[in-house]
Coordinates of N, CA and C in Angstrom, one line a residue:
M1 N 66.9 173.4 128.4 CA 67.2 174.6 128.5 C 68.7 174.8 127.6
T2 N 69.2 175.5 127.2 CA 69.6 176.3 126.1 C 71.3 175.9 126.6
D3 N 72.2 176.0 126.0 CA 73.5 176.2 126.4 C 73.5 177.3 127.3
G4 N 74.2 177.2 128.5 CA 74.3 178.6 129.2 C 73.1 179.3 129.9
A5 N 72.1 178.6 129.8 CA 70.7 178.9 130.2 C 71.0 179.5 131.6
T6 N 71.6 178.5 132.8 CA 70.8 178.9 134.1 C 71.7 180.2 134.7
D7 N 73.2 180.0 133.4 CA 74.2 181.1 134.3 C 73.1 182.4 133.6
G8 N 73.1 182.8 132.7 CA 72.2 183.4 132.1 C 70.9 183.9 132.9
A9 N 70.6 183.1 133.5 CA 68.8 183.0 134.3 C 69.3 184.1 135.6
T10 N 70.7 183.8 136.2 CA 71.2 184.2 137.0 C 71.3 185.4 137.0
R11 N 71.4 185.9 136.1 CA 72.2 187.4 135.9 C 70.4 188.2 135.8
L12 N 69.7 187.9 135.7 CA 68.6 188.2 135.6 C 67.8 189.3 136.8
E13 N 66.9 190.2 136.6 CA 66.9 190.6 137.9 C 64.9 189.8 137.2
G14 N 64.5 190.0 138.8 CA 62.8 189.7 139.4 C 62.9 188.4 138.5
V15 N 63.3 187.7 139.1 CA 63.2 185.8 138.6 C 62.7 185.1 139.8
E16 N 62.7 185.6 140.6 CA 62.7 185.4 141.9 C 61.1 184.1 142.1
G17 N 61.1 182.8 142.6 CA 60.2 182.3 142.8 C 60.0 181.1 141.4
I18 N 60.9 181.3 140.2 CA 60.8 180.7 139.2 C 61.9 179.5 139.5
D19 N 61.0 178.6 139.1 CA 62.0 177.1 139.3 C 62.5 177.2 137.4
L20 N 63.9 177.1 137.7 CA 64.9 176.9 136.4 C 64.4 175.6 136.0
D21 N 64.3 174.7 136.5 CA 64.6 173.1 135.8 C 62.9 173.3 135.8
R22 N 61.6 174.0 135.5 CA 60.3 173.9 134.9 C 59.9 174.2 134.2
L23 N 61.0 175.4 133.7 CA 60.8 176.4 132.5 C 59.8 175.7 131.3
P24 N 58.5 176.4 131.0 CA 58.0 175.9 129.6 C 58.8 176.2 128.1
R25 N 59.3 174.5 128.0 CA 59.8 174.7 127.0 C 59.9 175.4 125.5
H26 N 58.5 175.6 125.7 CA 58.0 176.7 123.8 C 56.9 177.8 124.3
I27 N 57.2 178.9 124.4 CA 56.0 179.6 124.7 C 55.7 180.5 123.3
A28 N 54.5 180.4 123.2 CA 54.0 181.4 121.8 C 53.1 182.3 122.8
L29 N 53.3 183.6 121.5 CA 52.9 185.3 121.8 C 52.0 185.2 121.0
V30 N 50.4 185.6 121.3 CA 49.7 186.3 120.4 C 50.0 187.6 121.1
M31 N 50.4 188.8 120.3 CA 51.3 190.0 120.3 C 49.6 190.8 119.9
D32 N 48.5 191.0 120.6 CA 47.3 191.7 120.7 C 47.8 192.9 120.7
G33 N 47.2 194.0 120.3 CA 46.9 195.1 121.1 C 47.5 196.7 120.5
N34 N 48.4 196.0 119.4 CA 49.4 196.8 119.4 C 48.3 198.2 118.3
G35 N 47.2 198.3 118.2 CA 46.5 199.5 117.4 C 46.2 200.5 118.3
R36 N 45.1 199.1 119.4 CA 44.4 200.0 120.2 C 45.3 200.8 120.9
W37 N 46.7 200.3 121.7 CA 47.6 200.9 122.4 C 47.8 202.5 121.5
A38 N 48.3 203.0 120.5 CA 48.7 203.7 119.6 C 47.3 204.7 119.8
Q39 N 46.2 204.0 119.6 CA 44.6 205.0 119.2 C 44.8 205.8 120.4
R40 N 44.9 204.7 121.9 CA 44.9 205.4 123.2 C 45.2 206.7 123.3
Q41 N 46.8 206.5 122.4 CA 47.8 207.1 122.5 C 47.5 208.8 121.8
G42 N 46.4 208.4 120.9 CA 46.3 209.4 119.9 C 47.2 209.4 118.7
R43 N 47.9 208.2 118.6 CA 48.6 208.0 117.6 C 48.1 207.0 116.4
P44 N 48.8 207.2 115.2 CA 48.2 206.2 114.2 C 48.6 205.1 114.5
R45 N 47.8 204.2 113.5 CA 47.8 202.5 114.5 C 49.1 202.2 114.3
T46 N 50.2 202.4 112.8 CA 51.1 202.0 112.7 C 52.1 202.1 114.1
E47 N 52.0 202.9 114.4 CA 53.3 203.2 115.9 C 52.7 202.2 116.8
G48 N 51.8 201.3 117.0 CA 51.9 200.3 117.7 C 52.5 199.2 117.4
H49 N 52.3 199.3 116.0 CA 53.5 198.1 115.3 C 54.9 198.1 115.9
V50 N 55.3 199.4 115.9 CA 56.8 199.9 116.0 C 57.1 199.8 117.7
A51 N 56.1 199.8 118.6 CA 56.2 199.7 120.1 C 56.6 198.1 120.4
G52 N 55.3 197.6 119.3 CA 55.5 196.0 119.8 C 56.8 195.4 119.0
E53 N 57.1 195.7 118.5 CA 58.7 195.0 117.8 C 59.8 195.2 119.3
E54 N 59.3 196.6 119.9 CA 60.4 196.6 121.2 C 60.3 195.8 122.3
A55 N 58.7 195.5 122.2 CA 58.4 194.5 123.0 C 58.6 193.2 123.0
L56 N 58.4 192.9 121.9 CA 59.3 190.9 121.8 C 60.7 191.3 121.9
Y57 N 61.5 191.8 121.3 CA 62.8 191.8 121.6 C 62.9 191.8 123.4
E58 N 62.3 192.7 123.6 CA 62.5 192.6 125.6 C 62.3 191.4 125.7
V59 N 61.3 191.0 125.3 CA 60.5 189.6 126.1 C 61.5 188.2 125.4
T60 N 62.0 188.7 124.1 CA 63.0 187.6 123.8 C 64.3 187.7 124.8
D61 N 65.0 188.8 125.1 CA 66.0 188.8 125.8 C 65.8 188.3 126.8
A62 N 64.9 188.6 128.1 CA 64.0 187.8 128.9 C 64.1 186.4 128.6
A63 N 63.8 185.7 127.3 CA 63.4 184.4 127.6 C 64.7 183.6 127.0
I64 N 66.2 184.4 126.3 CA 67.0 183.5 126.2 C 67.6 183.5 126.9
G65 N 67.7 184.6 128.3 CA 68.2 185.1 129.9 C 67.9 183.8 130.4
L66 N 66.4 183.7 130.5 CA 65.9 182.3 131.2 C 66.3 180.8 130.6
G67 N 66.5 180.7 129.6 CA 67.1 179.4 129.0 C 65.9 179.0 128.4
V68 N 64.9 179.8 127.9 CA 63.4 178.9 127.4 C 63.8 178.5 125.8
G69 N 63.6 177.6 125.7 CA 63.8 176.5 124.3 C 63.3 177.4 123.0
W70 N 62.5 177.7 123.2 CA 61.4 178.0 122.0 C 61.0 179.3 122.2
V71 N 60.7 180.0 121.0 CA 59.1 181.3 121.5 C 58.5 181.2 120.2
T72 N 57.6 181.1 119.5 CA 56.7 181.6 118.6 C 56.0 183.0 119.0
A73 N 56.0 183.5 117.6 CA 55.8 185.1 118.0 C 54.3 185.4 116.5
Y74 N 53.3 185.2 116.6 CA 52.4 185.3 115.6 C 52.5 187.1 115.0
A75 N 53.2 187.2 114.1 CA 53.4 188.5 113.5 C 52.6 188.7 112.4
F76 N 52.1 187.9 111.3 CA 50.7 188.1 110.6 C 50.0 186.8 110.0
S77 N 48.8 187.1 110.2 CA 47.8 185.9 110.2 C 47.5 185.9 108.9
T78 N 47.1 184.8 107.8 CA 46.4 184.8 107.0 C 45.1 185.6 107.0
E79 N 44.5 185.8 108.1 CA 43.3 186.7 108.2 C 43.7 188.6 108.5
N80 N 45.2 188.7 108.3 CA 45.4 189.8 108.7 C 45.2 190.7 107.1
W81 N 45.7 189.6 106.0 CA 45.1 190.4 104.9 C 43.8 191.4 104.6
N82 N 42.8 191.0 105.2 CA 41.7 191.7 105.7 C 41.6 192.9 105.8
R83 N 42.7 193.5 106.5 CA 43.0 194.2 106.8 C 43.0 196.0 105.9
P84 N 42.8 197.0 106.5 CA 42.8 198.4 105.3 C 44.3 197.8 104.6
A85 N 44.0 198.2 103.4 CA 45.2 197.6 102.3 C 46.3 198.9 102.6
E86 N 46.4 199.5 103.1 CA 47.4 200.7 104.1 C 48.4 200.1 105.0
E87 N 47.2 199.2 106.0 CA 48.1 198.8 107.3 C 49.0 197.6 106.4
V88 N 48.2 196.6 105.8 CA 48.8 195.3 105.2 C 50.3 196.0 104.6
R89 N 50.1 197.0 103.6 CA 51.5 197.3 103.1 C 52.3 197.9 104.2
F90 N 51.9 198.4 105.0 CA 53.1 199.1 106.2 C 53.7 197.9 106.7
L91 N 52.5 196.5 107.2 CA 53.2 195.5 108.3 C 53.8 194.3 106.8
M92 N 53.9 194.3 106.1 CA 54.6 193.7 105.1 C 56.1 194.2 105.2
Q93 N 56.1 195.8 104.9 CA 57.3 196.4 104.8 C 57.9 196.3 106.4
F94 N 57.5 196.5 107.1 CA 57.8 196.8 109.0 C 58.4 195.0 109.0
N95 N 57.5 194.3 109.0 CA 58.1 192.8 109.0 C 59.3 192.5 108.3
E96 N 59.7 193.2 106.8 CA 60.6 193.1 106.8 C 61.7 193.7 107.2
D97 N 61.8 195.3 107.4 CA 62.8 195.2 108.0 C 63.2 195.4 109.2
T98 N 62.4 194.9 110.4 CA 62.4 194.3 111.3 C 63.6 193.1 111.3
L99 N 63.2 192.4 110.2 CA 63.7 191.3 110.1 C 65.4 191.4 109.8
L100 N 65.5 192.1 108.8 CA 66.8 192.9 108.6 C 67.5 194.1 109.6
R101 N 66.6 194.5 110.1 CA 67.4 195.0 111.5 C 68.2 193.9 112.6
R102 N 66.9 192.9 112.9 CA 67.5 191.9 114.2 C 68.4 190.6 113.6
R103 N 68.1 190.6 112.2 CA 68.9 189.4 112.2 C 70.5 189.0 112.5
E104 N 71.3 189.9 112.2 CA 72.5 189.7 113.0 C 72.8 189.6 114.7
E105 N 72.2 190.4 115.1 CA 71.9 190.7 116.6 C 71.4 189.3 117.2
L106 N 70.5 189.1 116.7 CA 70.4 187.8 116.6 C 70.9 186.3 116.9
N107 N 71.5 186.3 115.4 CA 72.9 185.5 115.0 C 73.9 185.7 115.6
R108 N 74.1 186.8 116.3 CA 75.1 187.2 117.2 C 75.0 186.3 118.7
R109 N 73.9 186.5 119.4 CA 73.1 185.6 120.2 C 72.8 183.9 120.6
N110 N 73.4 183.6 119.4 CA 73.5 182.0 119.2 C 71.8 181.5 118.6
V111 N 70.8 182.8 118.6 CA 69.1 182.5 118.4 C 69.1 181.7 117.0
R112 N 69.0 180.7 116.7 CA 67.9 180.1 115.6 C 66.9 181.0 115.2
I113 N 66.6 181.2 114.0 CA 65.1 181.7 113.5 C 64.9 180.7 112.4
V114 N 63.5 180.7 112.9 CA 62.7 179.6 111.7 C 61.7 180.3 111.3
F115 N 60.8 179.8 110.0 CA 59.8 181.0 109.7 C 58.7 179.8 109.8
T116 N 57.1 180.2 109.9 CA 56.2 178.9 110.0 C 55.0 179.9 109.1
G117 N 54.3 178.9 108.7 CA 53.5 179.7 107.5 C 53.3 179.9 106.5
R118 N 52.4 180.4 105.4 CA 52.1 179.8 103.9 C 52.8 180.6 103.3
R119 N 53.5 179.7 102.2 CA 54.6 181.3 101.3 C 53.5 181.0 99.8
D120 N 52.5 182.1 100.2 CA 51.7 181.8 98.4 C 52.5 183.1 97.4
Q121 N 51.4 183.5 96.8 CA 51.8 184.5 95.9 C 51.7 185.7 96.5
R122 N 50.7 185.7 97.9 CA 50.2 186.8 98.4 C 51.9 187.8 99.3
V123 N 52.6 186.7 99.6 CA 54.0 187.5 100.3 C 55.0 187.8 98.9
P124 N 55.4 189.2 99.2 CA 56.6 189.0 98.2 C 57.6 188.5 98.7
E125 N 58.1 188.0 96.7 CA 59.2 187.5 96.6 C 60.5 187.9 97.5
R126 N 60.3 189.3 98.1 CA 61.7 189.6 98.7 C 61.7 189.2 99.5
I127 N 61.0 189.4 100.3 CA 60.5 189.5 102.0 C 60.9 187.3 102.0
I128 N 60.1 186.8 101.0 CA 60.9 185.3 101.4 C 62.3 185.4 100.9
R129 N 62.9 185.7 100.2 CA 64.3 185.7 100.1 C 64.9 186.2 101.7
H130 N 64.2 187.1 102.1 CA 65.4 187.7 103.1 C 64.8 186.5 104.4
Q131 N 64.0 185.9 104.5 CA 63.4 184.9 105.0 C 64.4 183.7 105.5
D132 N 64.6 183.2 104.0 CA 65.4 181.8 103.8 C 66.6 182.5 104.2
E133 N 67.2 183.8 103.8 CA 68.7 184.3 104.2 C 68.9 184.3 105.9
A134 N 67.8 184.7 106.5 CA 67.5 184.4 107.9 C 67.7 183.4 108.7
A135 N 67.3 182.6 108.3 CA 66.9 181.0 108.4 C 68.3 179.8 108.2
A136 N 69.0 180.6 106.8 CA 70.4 180.0 106.6 C 71.5 180.9 107.4
L137 N 71.2 181.9 107.5 CA 72.4 182.4 108.9 C 72.7 181.8 109.6
T138 N 71.6 181.5 110.4 CA 71.3 180.9 112.0 C 70.8 179.6 112.1
A139 N 71.2 179.0 111.2 CA 70.7 177.0 111.1 C 71.1 176.9 112.0
A140 N 72.7 177.0 112.3 CA 73.4 176.3 112.9 C 73.5 176.4 114.6
N141 N 72.8 177.4 114.4 CA 73.0 178.3 116.4 C 71.9 177.1 116.9
T142 N 72.8 177.2 118.3 CA 72.1 176.1 119.2 C 71.4 177.0 120.5
G143 N 71.4 178.2 120.7 CA 70.2 178.8 121.3 C 68.6 178.6 121.5
M144 N 68.4 179.3 122.0 CA 66.5 179.7 121.9 C 66.7 179.5 120.5
T145 N 65.4 179.0 119.6 CA 64.6 179.5 118.6 C 63.6 180.1 118.5
L146 N 64.1 181.3 117.7 CA 62.8 181.8 117.6 C 61.6 181.8 116.3
C147 N 60.8 181.4 116.3 CA 60.1 181.1 115.3 C 58.7 181.8 115.1
I148 N 58.9 182.9 113.8 CA 58.3 183.9 113.2 C 57.3 183.4 112.3
A149 N 55.8 183.6 113.1 CA 54.4 183.3 112.5 C 54.1 184.3 111.2
F150 N 54.3 183.3 109.9 CA 54.1 185.0 109.0 C 53.1 184.7 108.0
N151 N 52.2 185.0 107.7 CA 50.9 184.3 106.6 C 50.9 183.1 107.3
Y152 N 50.5 183.2 108.7 CA 50.6 181.5 109.3 C 48.9 181.9 109.4
G153 N 48.3 180.7 109.0 CA 46.9 180.2 110.2 C 47.1 178.8 110.5
G154 N 46.7 178.7 111.7 CA 46.4 176.8 112.1 C 45.7 176.4 111.5
R155 N 44.5 176.6 110.8 CA 43.3 176.0 110.1 C 44.3 175.7 108.4
A156 N 44.7 176.7 108.0 CA 45.5 176.1 107.3 C 47.0 175.5 107.0
E157 N 47.7 175.9 108.4 CA 48.0 174.6 108.0 C 47.7 173.3 108.0
I158 N 46.8 172.9 108.7 CA 46.2 171.7 108.5 C 45.7 171.0 107.3
V159 N 45.2 172.2 106.3 CA 45.3 172.1 105.2 C 45.8 171.4 104.4
D160 N 46.6 172.3 104.7 CA 48.2 172.0 103.9 C 48.7 170.7 104.2
A161 N 48.7 170.3 105.7 CA 49.2 168.8 106.1 C 48.6 167.6 105.6
A162 N 46.7 168.0 105.6 CA 46.3 166.9 104.5 C 46.4 166.5 103.1
R163 N 46.7 168.2 102.8 CA 46.7 168.0 100.9 C 48.5 167.2 101.1
R164 N 49.2 167.1 101.4 CA 50.3 166.7 101.7 C 50.5 165.4 102.2
L165 N 49.7 165.0 102.8 CA 48.9 163.4 102.7 C 48.7 163.1 101.5
V166 N 47.5 163.5 101.0 CA 47.3 163.1 99.6 C 48.5 162.9 98.8
E167 N 49.2 164.0 98.8 CA 50.3 164.0 97.5 C 51.1 163.0 97.8
D168 N 51.9 162.7 99.0 CA 52.4 162.1 99.6 C 51.9 160.4 99.0
G169 N 50.6 160.3 99.3 CA 49.9 159.1 98.5 C 49.8 158.0 99.9
V170 N 49.7 158.9 101.0 CA 49.5 157.9 102.4 C 47.7 157.4 102.3
A171 N 47.8 155.9 102.5 CA 46.6 155.4 102.7 C 45.6 155.9 104.1
A172 N 44.7 155.8 103.7 CA 43.8 156.1 104.8 C 44.2 155.3 106.1
D173 N 44.0 154.1 106.6 CA 44.5 153.4 107.5 C 45.9 153.9 108.0
D174 N 46.8 154.5 107.2 CA 47.8 154.8 107.7 C 48.0 156.0 108.2
V175 N 46.5 157.2 108.2 CA 47.0 158.5 108.3 C 46.4 158.7 110.0
D176 N 47.4 159.0 110.9 CA 47.3 159.1 112.0 C 48.0 160.5 112.9
E177 N 47.7 160.8 113.9 CA 48.5 162.1 114.5 C 50.2 162.2 113.9
A178 N 50.7 161.1 114.1 CA 52.1 161.1 113.3 C 52.3 161.5 112.3
A179 N 51.1 160.7 111.6 CA 51.9 161.0 109.8 C 51.1 162.8 109.5
I180 N 50.0 163.8 110.1 CA 49.7 164.3 110.2 C 51.0 165.6 110.8
A181 N 51.4 165.2 112.0 CA 52.2 166.4 112.7 C 53.6 166.3 111.7
A182 N 54.1 165.0 111.0 CA 55.3 165.1 110.1 C 55.1 166.3 108.7
R183 N 54.0 166.9 108.9 CA 53.7 167.1 107.7 C 53.3 169.2 108.0
L184 N 53.1 168.7 109.2 CA 52.9 170.3 109.4 C 54.1 171.3 108.8
Y185 N 54.7 172.9 109.3 CA 55.2 173.7 108.8 C 56.7 173.2 109.1
V186 N 56.6 173.1 110.5 CA 57.9 173.1 111.0 C 57.6 171.8 111.7
P187 N 58.2 171.2 111.3 CA 57.4 168.9 112.4 C 58.6 169.1 113.2
H188 N 59.4 169.8 113.8 CA 60.5 169.5 114.5 C 60.1 170.2 115.9
M189 N 58.9 171.5 115.7 CA 58.8 172.4 116.7 C 57.9 171.5 117.8
P190 N 58.8 171.9 119.1 CA 57.9 171.3 120.3 C 56.6 171.8 120.3
D191 N 55.6 171.3 120.8 CA 54.2 171.6 121.3 C 54.7 172.7 121.9
P192 N 53.7 174.1 122.2 CA 53.9 174.7 122.7 C 53.1 174.7 124.3
D193 N 54.0 174.9 125.6 CA 53.4 174.2 127.1 C 52.6 176.0 127.3
L194 N 53.3 176.9 126.6 CA 52.5 178.0 127.4 C 52.5 179.0 126.4
L195 N 51.1 179.4 126.1 CA 50.5 180.5 125.1 C 50.0 181.6 126.0
I196 N 50.6 182.8 125.6 CA 50.2 183.7 126.4 C 49.3 185.1 125.1
R197 N 48.0 185.0 125.5 CA 47.4 186.1 124.6 C 47.3 187.5 125.3
T198 N 47.9 188.8 124.8 CA 47.8 190.2 125.4 C 46.5 191.0 124.9
S199 N 46.1 191.8 125.9 CA 44.8 192.8 125.3 C 43.3 192.7 125.4
G200 N 43.8 191.2 126.8 CA 42.2 190.9 127.4 C 41.5 190.1 126.5
E201 N 41.6 190.2 125.4 CA 40.9 188.8 124.1 C 40.7 187.7 124.5
L202 N 39.7 186.8 124.6 CA 40.1 185.0 125.2 C 39.7 184.5 123.9
R203 N 40.8 184.2 122.9 CA 40.5 183.2 122.2 C 42.1 183.1 121.0
L204 N 41.9 181.9 120.7 CA 43.6 181.5 120.4 C 43.8 182.9 119.0
S205 N 42.7 182.9 117.9 CA 42.3 183.6 116.8 C 43.5 182.8 115.5
N206 N 43.4 181.5 116.2 CA 43.9 180.5 114.4 C 45.5 180.1 114.6
I207 N 46.0 180.2 115.8 CA 47.3 180.3 116.1 C 47.5 178.8 116.5
L208 N 48.6 178.3 116.0 CA 48.8 176.7 116.6 C 47.6 175.9 116.5
V209 N 46.9 175.6 116.0 CA 45.6 175.0 116.1 C 45.9 173.9 116.6
W210 N 46.6 172.6 116.1 CA 47.0 171.6 116.6 C 48.1 171.4 117.5
E211 N 48.8 172.6 117.2 CA 50.2 172.3 118.2 C 50.0 172.4 119.4
A212 N 49.0 173.8 119.6 CA 48.0 173.7 120.9 C 47.2 173.0 121.9
A213 N 46.9 172.2 121.3 CA 46.3 171.2 121.8 C 45.9 171.2 123.7
Y214 N 47.2 170.8 124.4 CA 47.8 170.8 125.4 C 48.4 172.0 125.9
A215 N 48.3 173.5 125.5 CA 48.8 174.3 126.3 C 48.7 175.1 127.0
E216 N 49.2 175.6 128.1 CA 48.4 176.4 129.2 C 48.2 177.6 128.9
L217 N 47.2 177.8 128.4 CA 46.5 179.5 127.9 C 46.2 180.5 129.2
L218 N 47.1 180.9 128.6 CA 47.2 182.8 129.6 C 47.0 183.4 129.2
F219 N 45.8 184.6 129.3 CA 45.1 185.6 128.7 C 45.1 187.1 129.9
V220 N 46.1 187.9 129.0 CA 46.4 188.9 130.4 C 45.8 189.9 129.5
D221 N 45.3 191.5 130.5 CA 44.7 192.5 129.4 C 45.5 193.6 129.5
T222 N 47.2 193.1 129.8 CA 47.8 194.5 129.2 C 48.2 194.4 127.4
L223 N 47.9 195.9 127.0 CA 48.5 195.6 125.5 C 49.6 195.2 125.3
W224 N 49.7 194.5 124.2 CA 51.4 194.0 123.7 C 52.8 194.6 123.9
P225 N 52.5 196.5 123.4 CA 53.4 196.7 123.6 C 53.5 197.1 124.9
D226 N 53.0 197.2 126.2 CA 52.8 197.3 127.4 C 53.1 196.3 128.1
F227 N 53.8 194.9 127.2 CA 53.8 193.9 128.1 C 55.5 193.8 127.9
T228 N 56.3 193.5 129.5 CA 57.7 193.5 129.9 C 58.3 192.4 130.3
R229 N 59.5 192.4 130.8 CA 60.3 190.8 130.6 C 59.5 190.7 132.5
A230 N 59.3 191.5 132.9 CA 58.5 191.6 134.5 C 57.0 190.3 133.9
D231 N 56.3 190.7 132.8 CA 55.2 190.0 132.5 C 54.9 188.8 132.0
L232 N 56.3 188.5 131.8 CA 56.8 187.4 131.0 C 57.5 186.3 132.3
F233 N 57.7 186.9 133.4 CA 58.3 185.9 134.4 C 57.1 185.8 135.0
E234 N 56.1 186.8 135.3 CA 54.5 186.5 136.4 C 53.9 185.8 135.7
A235 N 54.0 185.3 134.0 CA 53.2 184.6 133.1 C 54.1 183.0 133.2
I236 N 55.1 182.6 133.5 CA 55.9 181.4 133.5 C 55.6 181.3 135.1
R237 N 55.9 182.0 136.0 CA 54.9 181.7 137.8 C 53.7 181.1 137.4
E238 N 52.9 181.7 136.6 CA 51.3 181.1 136.9 C 51.6 179.7 136.0
F239 N 52.6 179.5 134.8 CA 52.4 178.3 134.0 C 52.7 176.9 135.2
Q240 N 54.4 177.7 136.2 CA 54.5 177.0 136.8 C 53.5 176.4 138.3
R241 N 52.9 177.4 138.6 CA 51.3 177.1 139.4 C 50.5 175.9 139.3
R242 N 50.2 176.0 137.8 CA 49.3 174.8 137.4 C 50.0 173.4 137.3
T243 N 48.6 172.6 137.2 CA 49.0 171.2 137.1 C 48.7 170.7 136.0
R244 N 49.6 169.9 135.3 CA 49.3 169.4 133.7 C 49.3 168.0 133.6
R245 N 47.8 167.5 133.4 CA 47.7 166.5 133.8 C 47.1 165.9 132.5
F246 N 47.4 166.2 131.0 CA 47.3 165.6 129.2 C 46.3 164.8 129.7
G247 N 45.1 164.9 130.4 CA 43.8 163.8 130.2 C 44.0 162.4 131.3
N248 N 44.8 162.6 132.3 CA 45.4 161.6 133.3 C 44.7 162.7 134.7
I249 N 44.4 161.6 135.6 CA 44.3 162.1 137.1 C 45.0 162.4 137.5

């Protein structure tokens, strides 16, 4: 738990039935359904992303209050570049604006911000600069870590780790899980215990392919903009009802 987590959790409503001593250390979020949410209401797809931001920060607020150590949010995947150019431009600008709006608030709340994903030529330099500024601003914070997966793909991460093994001259006999894990984008990230995907889709969509090998997977029908802290609490209850064996009996 993060500092002061138990006190924060006691102030949250709706946490009945949650064992605060068995919280998932790391929750990963595949925030799916923004476009469909907007279309069902006769709105442009972009308005779904705006509503999705509010859902993310409601869930983040609840996770902070509970004392969850890490939350990873899948903000933009390597496959998202295949979307219509207008939507890609919107998402680039929207993610940048969101970061600039929220980083001071998150810093005040003792949240550390980190980023995972490729930093290639497709990502505007100003966005990379803002990411670096947010990471530096919050680097010393000791509360929850919010990891933003941006231009991220799980297979790409493994490919890039393999390239680093070659660049580092690691001998074939020395390649093991630890050697690969040390070369992932965020080597100190704990593996996710719980991975939640919204909107009724039943797939991982290339998120944390290496790290989520033993994550508990939870697929819910709720579209992401409608996902609330109450949904997060129920997801944690479901997590705590499961028995994690990690290959053992």
